[in-house]
Amino acid sequence: MLSRDDCQKMDALDPLAALRNDFVLPDGLIYLDGNSLGPRPRAALARATQVVDQEWGRGLVSSWNDAGWHRLSTHLGDKIAPLIGAGAGEVVVTDTTSINLFKVLAAALQLQTERGSNARVILSETSNFPSDLYMAEGLSDLLDRGYTLKLVDHPDEIANAMTTDVAVMMITQVNYKSGYMHDIAALTKLAHDNGALTIWDLAHSAGAVPVDLKGAQADFAIGCTYKYLNGGPGAPAFVWVSPQLLPLVRQPLTGWWSHAKPFAMKPGYEASRGIEQFLCGTQPIVSLSLVECGLESFAKTSMNALREKSLALTDLFFACAQERCAHHPVKLVTPLNHKHRGSHVSFEHENGYEVIRALADRGVIGDYREPKIMRFGLTPLYTTFTEVWDAVDILTDILDRESWRDARYAERNAVT
Ligand SMILES: *Cc1c(COP(=O)(O)O)cnc(C)c1O
């Protein structure tokens, strides 16, 4: 049996323990929702003051040049690149993940058409993040060329569904609900063998698990900065295009920042040859500036070190839950196999929503996803082993006493 003492010893020996100081985490709160909104880096407050007071307040318009605002999207892209196996000059931080998905999906479908492909299927998972599927539906309607979405219910079905009528395979590497992690290299090879292009949504991968886009010969990737990268609420997303494909593709949101010479102000669109082609309009500079603060913590460690701790945290969560909650109808949804596990753990419970609300009242913040899923993000930059022990302890108490049955938990908040 694991004891709380054992967990405290694990924390004392944790080589990453000091990184927790980079973040503001309210006293007495166990924050297991960094997979939805990362906590605030300490440095973000000073950076916000600098960008609002000095760069905007004093520098005014000259800050586009003097404070480097015009290069911020690529500058931040260069800092994200090593976390996802991309190179310098290959990533931009811009817009939202949903909008970036639209851009890369349109570019991928266009490239397939130019190559003479008649494939009209976009392959994804039923359990993919709904926004990704909605964007694919919207784009298919707009293009009106007979594209259809083919959705599989289980990761094992992808291989059979990958036929030569698939134009693009669009998968979220770590499933937002189950925490299942796909093998980017294996699925990319499968797609390429069938003539399909791949789009990887790294919303729950970037900063959570090591990713090697180039090693996997992936084609396109997008992802969030406000989850594991701790960029701030609604911070702009990122987009990567393989350097081999970049010269061949066009994205349709041809705003001036994607132009080869935005300040030439000439009529007639000419796409930038760099990854800047995947920008569109002017960036939200205040929000974009804060993204850098989150990335600074990653520069102090490695994704392999983070992965090692992440697996130790999720293993510990499972072990504690197995020891203490096994007599309750709580079903583990996240794979036990390390190869297929991201950095959050999910359990199914009929009254998952109420349990998550009861946990929040006891200072444990997880979240709920339809249907019945309780999610707990275990983020190695700041989550401690003792917190995992305590969280499962409180969860067990709530289940034992059935305190989730309190009537006030039945009413849904606007955001779950
Ligand atoms: C969080 C998340 C998004 C979010 O998209 P936004 O456009 O930033 O709201 C997209 N895809 C996945 C898989 C996500 O988990």
mmCIF file of N, CA and C in Angstrom, residues 5 8 15 25 32 60 71 83 85 112 123 132 165-166 178 199 276 286 293 303 331 352 362-363 365 395:
data_model
loop_
_atom_site.group_PDB
_atom_site.id
_atom_site.type_symbol
_atom_site.label_atom_id
_atom_site.label_comp_id
_atom_site.label_asym_id
_atom_site.label_seq_id
_atom_site.Cartn_x
_atom_site.Cartn_y
_atom_site.Cartn_z
ATOM 1 N N ASP A 5 3.181 9.476 2.933
ATOM 2 C CA ASP A 5 4.622 9.669 3.172
ATOM 3 C C ASP A 5 5.452 9.291 1.945
ATOM 4 N N GLN A 8 5.262 12.005 -0.489
ATOM 5 C CA GLN A 8 6.093 13.150 -0.093
ATOM 6 C C GLN A 8 7.563 12.883 -0.387
ATOM 7 N N PRO A 15 13.307 15.663 -9.588
ATOM 8 C CA PRO A 15 14.238 16.649 -10.153
ATOM 9 C C PRO A 15 13.533 17.860 -10.781
ATOM 10 N N LEU A 25 -0.102 29.217 -8.096
ATOM 11 C CA LEU A 25 -1.148 28.229 -7.805
ATOM 12 C C LEU A 25 -1.726 28.570 -6.438
ATOM 13 N N LEU A 32 -5.938 20.231 -11.161
ATOM 14 C CA LEU A 32 -5.731 19.143 -12.114
ATOM 15 C C LEU A 32 -6.489 19.438 -13.404
ATOM 16 N N LEU A 60 3.761 52.881 -28.324
ATOM 17 C CA LEU A 60 2.696 53.031 -29.319
ATOM 18 C C LEU A 60 3.039 52.274 -30.604
ATOM 19 N N ARG A 71 7.378 40.280 -35.452
ATOM 20 C CA ARG A 71 8.003 38.956 -35.585
ATOM 21 C C ARG A 71 7.567 37.989 -34.473
ATOM 22 N N LEU A 83 9.572 21.464 -29.048
ATOM 23 C CA LEU A 83 8.673 20.634 -28.229
ATOM 24 C C LEU A 83 7.882 19.656 -29.091
ATOM 25 N N GLY A 85 9.061 18.543 -32.329
ATOM 26 C CA GLY A 85 9.893 17.925 -33.367
ATOM 27 C C GLY A 85 9.859 18.669 -34.683
ATOM 28 N N GLN A 112 -4.266 17.747 -52.606
ATOM 29 C CA GLN A 112 -4.703 16.458 -53.146
ATOM 30 C C GLN A 112 -5.345 16.634 -54.526
ATOM 31 N N LEU A 123 -10.932 11.422 -42.953
ATOM 32 C CA LEU A 123 -11.043 10.370 -41.934
ATOM 33 C C LEU A 123 -10.693 10.930 -40.559
ATOM 34 N N ASP A 132 -13.094 20.384 -34.213
ATOM 35 C CA ASP A 132 -12.357 19.902 -35.378
ATOM 36 C C ASP A 132 -13.330 19.316 -36.408
ATOM 37 N N ASP A 165 -9.697 6.001 -50.787
ATOM 38 C CA ASP A 165 -10.608 7.140 -50.994
ATOM 39 C C ASP A 165 -10.428 8.210 -49.913
ATOM 40 N N VAL A 166 -9.480 7.987 -48.990
ATOM 41 C CA VAL A 166 -9.233 8.987 -47.944
ATOM 42 C C VAL A 166 -8.258 10.055 -48.469
ATOM 43 N N SER A 178 -10.670 10.542 -23.675
ATOM 44 C CA SER A 178 -10.145 9.309 -23.090
ATOM 45 C C SER A 178 -8.688 9.425 -22.647
ATOM 46 N N ILE A 199 -3.217 15.380 -40.812
ATOM 47 C CA ILE A 199 -3.279 16.583 -39.970
ATOM 48 C C ILE A 199 -3.339 16.107 -38.526
ATOM 49 N N GLU A 276 4.824 31.968 -42.626
ATOM 50 C CA GLU A 276 4.001 33.179 -42.460
ATOM 51 C C GLU A 276 2.765 33.144 -43.350
ATOM 52 N N VAL A 286 -1.185 41.552 -27.059
ATOM 53 C CA VAL A 286 -1.099 41.429 -25.593
ATOM 54 C C VAL A 286 -1.143 39.954 -25.198
ATOM 55 N N CYS A 293 5.960 33.543 -21.729
ATOM 56 C CA CYS A 293 6.212 33.239 -20.308
ATOM 57 C C CYS A 293 6.002 31.759 -20.025
ATOM 58 N N MET A 303 11.403 17.471 -22.790
ATOM 59 C CA MET A 303 10.138 16.752 -22.884
ATOM 60 C C MET A 303 10.292 15.319 -22.373
ATOM 61 N N LYS A 331 -15.089 3.790 -13.725
ATOM 62 C CA LYS A 331 -14.401 2.977 -14.725
ATOM 63 C C LYS A 331 -13.276 3.777 -15.365
ATOM 64 N N GLY A 352 -20.684 11.716 -13.107
ATOM 65 C CA GLY A 352 -19.380 12.373 -13.198
ATOM 66 C C GLY A 352 -19.458 13.885 -13.003
ATOM 67 N N ARG A 362 -14.265 20.861 -2.654
ATOM 68 C CA ARG A 362 -13.259 20.393 -1.691
ATOM 69 C C ARG A 362 -11.842 20.776 -2.130
ATOM 70 N N GLY A 363 -11.756 21.664 -3.124
ATOM 71 C CA GLY A 363 -10.448 22.185 -3.521
ATOM 72 C C GLY A 363 -9.683 21.343 -4.521
ATOM 73 N N ILE A 365 -9.597 20.597 -8.461
ATOM 74 C CA ILE A 365 -10.162 21.047 -9.734
ATOM 75 C C ILE A 365 -9.804 20.063 -10.849
ATOM 76 N N LEU A 395 -11.541 12.297 -3.552
ATOM 77 C CA LEU A 395 -12.479 11.639 -4.471
ATOM 78 C C LEU A 395 -13.140 10.442 -3.787
#
